Tab-separated table of C-alpha atoms in Angstrom:
chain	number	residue	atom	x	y	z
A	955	UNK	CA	-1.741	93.805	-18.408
A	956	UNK	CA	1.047	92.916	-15.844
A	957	UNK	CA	0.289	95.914	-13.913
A	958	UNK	CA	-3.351	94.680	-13.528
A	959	UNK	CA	-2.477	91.047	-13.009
A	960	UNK	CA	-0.365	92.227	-9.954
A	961	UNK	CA	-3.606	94.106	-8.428
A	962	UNK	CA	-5.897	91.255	-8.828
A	963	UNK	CA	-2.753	89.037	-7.185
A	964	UNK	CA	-2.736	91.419	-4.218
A	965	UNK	CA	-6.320	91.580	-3.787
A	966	UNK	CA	-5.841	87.602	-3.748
A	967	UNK	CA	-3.208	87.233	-1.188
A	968	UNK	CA	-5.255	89.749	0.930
A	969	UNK	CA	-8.527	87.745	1.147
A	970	UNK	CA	-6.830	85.002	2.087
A	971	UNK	CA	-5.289	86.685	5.205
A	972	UNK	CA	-8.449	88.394	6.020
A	973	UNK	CA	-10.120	84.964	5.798
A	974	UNK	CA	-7.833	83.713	8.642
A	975	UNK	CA	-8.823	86.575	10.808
A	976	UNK	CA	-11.325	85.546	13.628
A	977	UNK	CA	-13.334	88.740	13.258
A	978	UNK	CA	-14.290	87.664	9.708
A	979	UNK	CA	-14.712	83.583	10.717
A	980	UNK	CA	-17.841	85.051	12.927
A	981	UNK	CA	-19.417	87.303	10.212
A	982	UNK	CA	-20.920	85.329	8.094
A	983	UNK	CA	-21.807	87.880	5.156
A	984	UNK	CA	-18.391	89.130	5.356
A	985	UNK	CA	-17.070	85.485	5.410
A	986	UNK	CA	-19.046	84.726	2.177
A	987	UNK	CA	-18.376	88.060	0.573
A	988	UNK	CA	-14.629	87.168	0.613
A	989	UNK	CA	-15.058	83.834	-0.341
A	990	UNK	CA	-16.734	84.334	-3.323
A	991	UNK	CA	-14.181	86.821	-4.413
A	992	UNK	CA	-11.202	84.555	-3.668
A	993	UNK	CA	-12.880	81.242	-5.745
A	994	UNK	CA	-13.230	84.698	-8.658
A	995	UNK	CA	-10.060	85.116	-8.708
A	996	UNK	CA	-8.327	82.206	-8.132
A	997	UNK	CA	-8.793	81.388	-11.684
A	998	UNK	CA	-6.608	84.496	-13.024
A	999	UNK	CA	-3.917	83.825	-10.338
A	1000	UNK	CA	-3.291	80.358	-11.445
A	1001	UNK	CA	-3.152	80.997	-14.843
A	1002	UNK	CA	-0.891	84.192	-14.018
A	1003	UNK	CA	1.700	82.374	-11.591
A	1004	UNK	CA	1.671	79.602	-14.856
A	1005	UNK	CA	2.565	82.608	-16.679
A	1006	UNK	CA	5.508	83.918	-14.835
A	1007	UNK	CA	7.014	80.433	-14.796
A	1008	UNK	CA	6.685	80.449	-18.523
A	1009	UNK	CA	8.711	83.908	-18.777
A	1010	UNK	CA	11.195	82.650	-16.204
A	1011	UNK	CA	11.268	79.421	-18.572
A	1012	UNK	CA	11.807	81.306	-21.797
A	1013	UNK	CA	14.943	83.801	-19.803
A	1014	UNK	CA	16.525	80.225	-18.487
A	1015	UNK	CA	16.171	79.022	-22.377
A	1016	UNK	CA	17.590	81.481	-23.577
A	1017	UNK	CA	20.501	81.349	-21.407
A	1018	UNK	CA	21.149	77.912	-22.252
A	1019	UNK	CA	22.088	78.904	-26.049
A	1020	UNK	CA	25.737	80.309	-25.084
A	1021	UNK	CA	26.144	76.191	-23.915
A	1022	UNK	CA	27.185	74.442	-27.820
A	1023	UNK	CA	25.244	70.972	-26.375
A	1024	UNK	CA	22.351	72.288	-25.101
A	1025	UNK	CA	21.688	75.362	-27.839
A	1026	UNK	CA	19.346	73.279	-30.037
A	1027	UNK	CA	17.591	71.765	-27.441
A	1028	UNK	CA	17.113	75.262	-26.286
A	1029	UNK	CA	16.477	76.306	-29.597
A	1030	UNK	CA	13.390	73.865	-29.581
A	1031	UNK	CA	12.090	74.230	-26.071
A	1032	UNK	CA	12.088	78.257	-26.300
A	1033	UNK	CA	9.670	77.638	-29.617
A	1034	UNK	CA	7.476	75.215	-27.535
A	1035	UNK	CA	8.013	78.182	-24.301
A	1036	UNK	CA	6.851	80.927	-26.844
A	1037	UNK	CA	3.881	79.046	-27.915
A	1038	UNK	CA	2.618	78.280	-24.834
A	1039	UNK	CA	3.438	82.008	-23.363
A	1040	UNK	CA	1.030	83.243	-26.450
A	1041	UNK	CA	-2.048	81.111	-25.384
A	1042	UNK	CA	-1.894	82.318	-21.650
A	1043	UNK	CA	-1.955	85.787	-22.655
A	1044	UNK	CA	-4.779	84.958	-25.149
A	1045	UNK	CA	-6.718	82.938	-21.826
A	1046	UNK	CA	-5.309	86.351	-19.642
A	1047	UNK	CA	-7.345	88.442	-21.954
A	1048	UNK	CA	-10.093	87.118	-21.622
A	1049	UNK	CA	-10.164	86.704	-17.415
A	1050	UNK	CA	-9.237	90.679	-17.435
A	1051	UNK	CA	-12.359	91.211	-19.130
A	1052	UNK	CA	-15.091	92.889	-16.937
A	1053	UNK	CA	-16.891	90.482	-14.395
A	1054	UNK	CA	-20.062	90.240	-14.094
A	1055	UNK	CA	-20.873	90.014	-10.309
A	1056	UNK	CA	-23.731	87.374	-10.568
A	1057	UNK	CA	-22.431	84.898	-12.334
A	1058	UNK	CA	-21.635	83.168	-9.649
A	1059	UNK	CA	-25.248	82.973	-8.273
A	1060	UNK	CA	-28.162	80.690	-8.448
A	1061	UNK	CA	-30.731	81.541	-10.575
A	1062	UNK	CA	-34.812	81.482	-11.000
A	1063	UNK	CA	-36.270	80.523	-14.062
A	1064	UNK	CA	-39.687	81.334	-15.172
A	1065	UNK	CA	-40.689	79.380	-18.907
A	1066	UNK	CA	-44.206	80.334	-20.270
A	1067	UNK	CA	-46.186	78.877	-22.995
A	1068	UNK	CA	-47.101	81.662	-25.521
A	1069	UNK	CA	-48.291	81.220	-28.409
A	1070	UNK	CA	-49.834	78.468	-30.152
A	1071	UNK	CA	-52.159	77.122	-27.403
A	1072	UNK	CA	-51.688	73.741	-25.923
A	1073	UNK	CA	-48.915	73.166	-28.351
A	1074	UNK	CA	-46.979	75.583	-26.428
A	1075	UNK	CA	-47.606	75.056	-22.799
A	1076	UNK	CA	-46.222	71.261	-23.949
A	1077	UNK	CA	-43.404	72.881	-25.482
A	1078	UNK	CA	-43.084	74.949	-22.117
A	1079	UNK	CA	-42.503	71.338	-20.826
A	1080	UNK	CA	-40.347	70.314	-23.095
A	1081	UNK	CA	-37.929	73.057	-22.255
A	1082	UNK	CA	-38.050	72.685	-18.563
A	1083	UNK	CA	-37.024	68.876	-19.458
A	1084	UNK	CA	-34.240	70.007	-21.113
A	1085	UNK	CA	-32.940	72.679	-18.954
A	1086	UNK	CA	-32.948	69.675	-16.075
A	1087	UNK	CA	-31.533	67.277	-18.108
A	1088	UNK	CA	-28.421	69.798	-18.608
A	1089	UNK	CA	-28.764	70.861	-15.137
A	1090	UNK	CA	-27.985	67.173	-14.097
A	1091	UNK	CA	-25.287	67.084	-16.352
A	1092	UNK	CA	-22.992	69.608	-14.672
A	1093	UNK	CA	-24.365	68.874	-11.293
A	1094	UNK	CA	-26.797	71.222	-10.375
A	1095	UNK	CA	-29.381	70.767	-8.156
A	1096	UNK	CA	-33.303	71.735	-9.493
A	1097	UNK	CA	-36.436	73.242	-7.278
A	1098	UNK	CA	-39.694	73.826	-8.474
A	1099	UNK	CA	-40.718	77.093	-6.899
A	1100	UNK	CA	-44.570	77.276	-8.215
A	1101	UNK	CA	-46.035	75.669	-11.941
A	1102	UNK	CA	-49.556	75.420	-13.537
A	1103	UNK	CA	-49.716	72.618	-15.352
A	1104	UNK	CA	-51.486	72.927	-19.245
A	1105	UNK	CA	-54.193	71.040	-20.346
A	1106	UNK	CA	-52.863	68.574	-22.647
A	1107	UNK	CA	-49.481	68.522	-20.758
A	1108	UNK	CA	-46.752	70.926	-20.279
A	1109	UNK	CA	-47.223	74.053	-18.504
A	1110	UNK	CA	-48.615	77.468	-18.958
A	1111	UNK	CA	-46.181	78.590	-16.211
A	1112	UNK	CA	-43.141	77.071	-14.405
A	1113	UNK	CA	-40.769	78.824	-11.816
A	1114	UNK	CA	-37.769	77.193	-10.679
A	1115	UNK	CA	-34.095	77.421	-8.975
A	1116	UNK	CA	-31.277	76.004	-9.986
A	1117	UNK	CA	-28.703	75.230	-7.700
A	1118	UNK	CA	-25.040	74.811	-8.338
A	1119	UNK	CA	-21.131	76.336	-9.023
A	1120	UNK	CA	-21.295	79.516	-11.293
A	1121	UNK	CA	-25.182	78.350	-12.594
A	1122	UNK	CA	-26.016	82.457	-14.182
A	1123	UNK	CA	-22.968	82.826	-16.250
A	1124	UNK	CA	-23.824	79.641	-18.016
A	1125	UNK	CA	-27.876	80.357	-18.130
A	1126	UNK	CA	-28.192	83.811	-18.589
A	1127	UNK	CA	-28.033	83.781	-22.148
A	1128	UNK	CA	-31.063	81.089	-22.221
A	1129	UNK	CA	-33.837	84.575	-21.586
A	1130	UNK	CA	-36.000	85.300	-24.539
A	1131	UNK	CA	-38.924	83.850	-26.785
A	1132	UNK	CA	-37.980	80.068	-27.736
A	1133	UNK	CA	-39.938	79.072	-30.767
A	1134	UNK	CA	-40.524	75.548	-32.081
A	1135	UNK	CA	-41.493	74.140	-35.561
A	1136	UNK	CA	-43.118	70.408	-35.426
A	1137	UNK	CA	-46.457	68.425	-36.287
A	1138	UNK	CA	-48.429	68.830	-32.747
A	1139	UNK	CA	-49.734	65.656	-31.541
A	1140	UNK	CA	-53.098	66.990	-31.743
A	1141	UNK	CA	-52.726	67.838	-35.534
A	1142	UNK	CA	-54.590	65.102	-37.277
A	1143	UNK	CA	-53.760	65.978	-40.866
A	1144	UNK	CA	-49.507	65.985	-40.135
A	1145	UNK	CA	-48.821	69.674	-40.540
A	1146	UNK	CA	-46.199	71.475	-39.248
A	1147	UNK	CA	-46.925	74.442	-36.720
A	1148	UNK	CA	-44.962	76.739	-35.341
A	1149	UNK	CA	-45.598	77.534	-31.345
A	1150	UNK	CA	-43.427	79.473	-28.814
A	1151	UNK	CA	-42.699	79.363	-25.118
A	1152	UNK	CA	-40.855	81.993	-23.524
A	1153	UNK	CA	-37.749	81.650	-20.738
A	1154	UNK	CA	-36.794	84.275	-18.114
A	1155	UNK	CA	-33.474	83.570	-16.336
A	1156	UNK	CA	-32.859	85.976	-12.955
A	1157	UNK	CA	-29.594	85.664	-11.006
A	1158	UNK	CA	-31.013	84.678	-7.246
A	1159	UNK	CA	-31.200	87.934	-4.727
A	1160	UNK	CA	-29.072	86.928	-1.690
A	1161	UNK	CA	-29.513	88.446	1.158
A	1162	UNK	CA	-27.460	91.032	0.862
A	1163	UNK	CA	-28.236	91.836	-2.406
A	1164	UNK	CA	-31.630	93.454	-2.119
A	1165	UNK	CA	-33.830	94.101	0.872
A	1166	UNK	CA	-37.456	93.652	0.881
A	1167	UNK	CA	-39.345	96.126	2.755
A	1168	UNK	CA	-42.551	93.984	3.405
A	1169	UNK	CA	-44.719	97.102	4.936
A	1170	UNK	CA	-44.704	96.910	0.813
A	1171	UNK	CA	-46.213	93.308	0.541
A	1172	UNK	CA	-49.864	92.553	0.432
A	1173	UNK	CA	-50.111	88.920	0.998
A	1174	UNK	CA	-53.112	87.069	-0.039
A	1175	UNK	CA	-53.891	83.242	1.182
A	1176	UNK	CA	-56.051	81.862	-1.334
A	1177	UNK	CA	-57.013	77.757	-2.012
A	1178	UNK	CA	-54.553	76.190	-4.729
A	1179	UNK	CA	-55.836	75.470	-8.125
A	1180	UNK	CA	-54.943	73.273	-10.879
A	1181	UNK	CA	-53.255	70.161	-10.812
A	1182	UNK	CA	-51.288	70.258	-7.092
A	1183	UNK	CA	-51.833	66.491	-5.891
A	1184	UNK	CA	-53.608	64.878	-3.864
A	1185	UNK	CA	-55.003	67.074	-1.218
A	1186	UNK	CA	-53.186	70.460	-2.495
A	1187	UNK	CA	-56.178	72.096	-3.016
A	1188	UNK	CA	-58.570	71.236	0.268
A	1189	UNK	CA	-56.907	74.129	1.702
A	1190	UNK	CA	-56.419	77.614	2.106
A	1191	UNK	CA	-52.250	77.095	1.570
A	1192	UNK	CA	-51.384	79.268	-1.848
A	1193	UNK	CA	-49.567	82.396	-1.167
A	1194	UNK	CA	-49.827	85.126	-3.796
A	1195	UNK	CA	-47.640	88.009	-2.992
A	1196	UNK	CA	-48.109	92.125	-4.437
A	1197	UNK	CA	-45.444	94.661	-4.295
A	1198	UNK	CA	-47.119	97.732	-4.171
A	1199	UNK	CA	-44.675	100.384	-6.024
A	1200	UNK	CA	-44.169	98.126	-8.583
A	1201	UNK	CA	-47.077	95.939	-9.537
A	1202	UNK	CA	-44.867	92.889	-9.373
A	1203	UNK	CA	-47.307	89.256	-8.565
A	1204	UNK	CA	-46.135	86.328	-7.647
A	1205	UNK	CA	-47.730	83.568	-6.598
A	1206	UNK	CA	-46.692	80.030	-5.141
A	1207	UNK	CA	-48.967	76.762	-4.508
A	1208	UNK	CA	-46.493	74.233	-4.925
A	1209	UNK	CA	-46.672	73.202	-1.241
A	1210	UNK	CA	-49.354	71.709	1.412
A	1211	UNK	CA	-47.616	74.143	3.510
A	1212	UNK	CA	-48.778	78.087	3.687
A	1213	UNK	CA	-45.386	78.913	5.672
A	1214	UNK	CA	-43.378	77.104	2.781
A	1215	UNK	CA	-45.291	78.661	-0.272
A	1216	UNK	CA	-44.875	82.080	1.350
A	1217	UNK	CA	-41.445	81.392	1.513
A	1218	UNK	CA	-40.815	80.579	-1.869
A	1219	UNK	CA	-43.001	83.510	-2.578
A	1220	UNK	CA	-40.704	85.481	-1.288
A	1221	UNK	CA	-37.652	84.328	-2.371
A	1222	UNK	CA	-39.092	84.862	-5.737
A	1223	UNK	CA	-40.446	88.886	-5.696
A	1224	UNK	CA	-37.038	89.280	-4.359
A	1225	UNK	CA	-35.581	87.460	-7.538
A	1226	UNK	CA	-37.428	89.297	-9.448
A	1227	UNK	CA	-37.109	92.738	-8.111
A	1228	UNK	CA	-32.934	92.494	-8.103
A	1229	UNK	CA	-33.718	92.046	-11.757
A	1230	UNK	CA	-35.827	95.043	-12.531
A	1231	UNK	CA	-33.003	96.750	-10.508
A	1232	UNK	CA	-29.849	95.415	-12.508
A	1233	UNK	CA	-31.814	95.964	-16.019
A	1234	UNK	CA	-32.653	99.629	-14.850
A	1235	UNK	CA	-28.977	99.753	-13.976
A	1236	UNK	CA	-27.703	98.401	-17.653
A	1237	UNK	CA	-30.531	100.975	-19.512
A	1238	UNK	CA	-28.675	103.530	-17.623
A	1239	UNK	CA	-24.943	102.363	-18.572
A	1240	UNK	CA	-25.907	101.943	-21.837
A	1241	UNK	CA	-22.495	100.514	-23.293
A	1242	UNK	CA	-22.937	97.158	-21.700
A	1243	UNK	CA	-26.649	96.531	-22.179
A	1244	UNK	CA	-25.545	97.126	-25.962
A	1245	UNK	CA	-22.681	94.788	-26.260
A	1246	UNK	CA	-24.245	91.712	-24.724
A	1247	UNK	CA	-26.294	88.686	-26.802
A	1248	UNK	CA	-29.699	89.835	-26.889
A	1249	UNK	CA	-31.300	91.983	-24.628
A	1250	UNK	CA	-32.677	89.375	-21.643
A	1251	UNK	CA	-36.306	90.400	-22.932
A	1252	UNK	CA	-38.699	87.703	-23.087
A	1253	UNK	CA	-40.280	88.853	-26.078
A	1254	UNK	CA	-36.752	88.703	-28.142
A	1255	UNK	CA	-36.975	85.972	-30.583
A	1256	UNK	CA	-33.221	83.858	-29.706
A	1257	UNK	CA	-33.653	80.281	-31.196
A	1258	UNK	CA	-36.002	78.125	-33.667
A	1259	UNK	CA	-36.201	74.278	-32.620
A	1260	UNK	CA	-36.857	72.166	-35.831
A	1261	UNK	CA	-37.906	68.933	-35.178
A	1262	UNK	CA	-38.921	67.518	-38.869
A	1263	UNK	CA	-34.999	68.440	-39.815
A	1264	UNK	CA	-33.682	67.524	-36.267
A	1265	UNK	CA	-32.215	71.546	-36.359
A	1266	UNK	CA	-31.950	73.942	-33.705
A	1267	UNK	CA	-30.464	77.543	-34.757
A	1268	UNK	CA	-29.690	80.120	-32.108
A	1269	UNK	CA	-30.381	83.698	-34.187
A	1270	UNK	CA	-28.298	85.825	-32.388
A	1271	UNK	CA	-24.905	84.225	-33.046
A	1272	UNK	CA	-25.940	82.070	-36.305
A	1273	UNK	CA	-25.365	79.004	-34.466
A	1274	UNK	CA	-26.727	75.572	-35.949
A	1275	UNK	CA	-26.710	72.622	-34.711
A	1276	UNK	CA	-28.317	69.073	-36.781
A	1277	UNK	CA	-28.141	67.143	-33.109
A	1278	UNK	CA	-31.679	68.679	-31.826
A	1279	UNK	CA	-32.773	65.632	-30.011
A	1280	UNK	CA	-29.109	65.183	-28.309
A	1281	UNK	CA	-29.686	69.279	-27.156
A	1282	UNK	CA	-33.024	68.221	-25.666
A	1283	UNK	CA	-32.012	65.397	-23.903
A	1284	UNK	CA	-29.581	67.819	-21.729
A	1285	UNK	CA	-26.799	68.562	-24.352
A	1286	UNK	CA	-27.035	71.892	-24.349
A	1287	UNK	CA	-23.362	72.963	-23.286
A	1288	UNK	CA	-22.161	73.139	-27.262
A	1289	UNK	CA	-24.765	76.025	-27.784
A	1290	UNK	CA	-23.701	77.259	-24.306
A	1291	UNK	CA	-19.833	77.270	-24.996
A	1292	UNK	CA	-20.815	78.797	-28.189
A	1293	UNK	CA	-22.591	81.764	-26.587
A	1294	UNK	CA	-20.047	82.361	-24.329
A	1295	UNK	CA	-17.023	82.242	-27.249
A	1296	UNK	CA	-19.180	84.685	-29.050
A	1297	UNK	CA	-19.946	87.065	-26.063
A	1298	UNK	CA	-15.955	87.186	-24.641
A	1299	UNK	CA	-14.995	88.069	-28.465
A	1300	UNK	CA	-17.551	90.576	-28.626
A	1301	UNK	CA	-15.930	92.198	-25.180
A	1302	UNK	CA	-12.805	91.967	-26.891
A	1303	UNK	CA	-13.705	93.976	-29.915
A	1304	UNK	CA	-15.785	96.242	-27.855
A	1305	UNK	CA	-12.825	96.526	-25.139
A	1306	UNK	CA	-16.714	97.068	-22.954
């Protein structure tokens, strides 16, 4: 572990030499390349520099026993030393586990209403409420990149960014079919039904993650439908985008603006192209695709919202929670922490 500690400590020290350099102050993809590694890292260096004071700590303590005064008040602060040497290592562990290079990124989600009709698409709402609510909470910033609103409220489809510090390794786990079990406002008799909306969650392709080859592209301009505001849809402004090898649509009506829309558009089909990518990559390495929560498919069943019993229980690591309406209103981060205790114990067991 030492041995390791001492590369990622190099690799540290260098980046912040090469960050000084003028050559790299002018290139900005280099400059933000290093950056990002540095903030990374700087975690694990902290906690390893605590760490070395701690051993240095426990050698002085134990010198202190051949002194007759001091030797129980070493005796006391080498058991306090000891202690506090065990839970860095445990902390150590888990920063040496393997990184995953996007969770530092932005990411687009896309929530659908599935099944169950209008009940859905307003549980499709309901979701996006809550992912903003929590998004406020830890100071993320929220776009809407293109939504059709439902019928009787919610949405049959939303796309949107979210903008903030480390944003994927907190929402990544969030992809998969969301289902919910309440008495629809529509249901005159007071049943319960059970609907579904389903979340996609796609670390953002920066620019120098994936390049778009637009000779690739055909772009449609078509007039917006549904319900845009005032004006959206008096012109030709929505921008639906094709990639050819692929099949891949997207489409974006969210502005007055064509140049904006086809913008977004873009942003988007790259989004969602650096995904097909980095699940084609897992499939291939096999190992990791295996040890993570779920899959990331859409269709994967992950959580059952209960509103009659005020329960929410997330399947795949037999989570539940009897504060539902506190988790919709943005307090999300106790399923979140839980997901992520569950996944760096996994990595542990798995040594993936």
């Amino acid at each position: 572990m030492i041995d390791r500690l001492e590369v990622i400590l190099k690799r540290y020290n260098e980046i912040k030499e090469e960050l000084s350099k003028p050559d790299i102050i002018s290139d900005i993809k280099k400059m933000t390349e290093l950056s990002k590694e540095q903030t990374r890292l700087e975690k694990t260096v902290d906690l390893y520099n605590k760490y070395k004071q701690v051993l240095d700590d426990i050698e002085a303590a134990k010198e202190m026993f051949k002194d007759k005064e001091l030797g129980e008040f070493a005796k006391e602060e080498l058991s306090t030393l000891e202690i506090d040497k065990q839970d860095i290592e445990s902390k150590l562990e888990v920063e040496l586990l393997p990184h995953d290079p996007n969770d530092e990124k932005n990411v687009i989600v896309e929530i659908r209403g599935a099944a169950g009709g209008d009940e859905g698409n307003i549980f499709a709402g309901d979701l996006f409420d809550m992912y903003s609510k929590y998004a406020n909470n830890q100071g993320w910033k929220i776009e809407v990149l293109n939504s059709t609103e439902g019928q009787a409220g919610g949405f049959t489809n939303i796309e949107f960014m979210v903008k903030g510090e480390s944003v994927y390794s907190k929402l990544k786990y969030e992809s998969g079919s969301h289902r919910v079990q309440r008495v629809p406002t529509t249901e005159s008799q007071g049943r319960v039904h059970t609907s579904t909306a389903t979340v996609l969650v796609m670390p953002e392709a920066e620019e120098f993650d994936f390049e778009l080859d637009m000779d690739e592209v055909r772009i449609d301009i078509t007039r917006a439908s549904g319900n845009g505001g005032q004006g959206v849809n008096t012109t030709d402004s929505a921008v639906r985008l094709t990639h050819i090898p692929t099949g891949i649509v997207v489409y974006s009506q969210t502005e007055r603006s064509q140049i904006k829309n086809k913008e977004k558009a873009i942003k988007i089909l790259k989004t969602r192209l650096y995904d097909l990518k980095l699940r084609e990559k897992e499939e291939a390495e096999g190992a990791e695709r295996r040890s993570k929560i779920g899959t990331g498919d859409r269709s994967e069943k992950i959580r059952t919202y209960n509103y009659p019993q005020n329960r929410i229980t997330d399947h795949r690591i037999g989570f539940t929670s009897m504060n539902l309406d506190r988790i919709m209103d943005g307090g999300l981060e106790v399923i979140i922490e839980a997901l992520i205790n569950e996944d760096q114990k996994r990595k542990l067991e798995t040594n993936v």
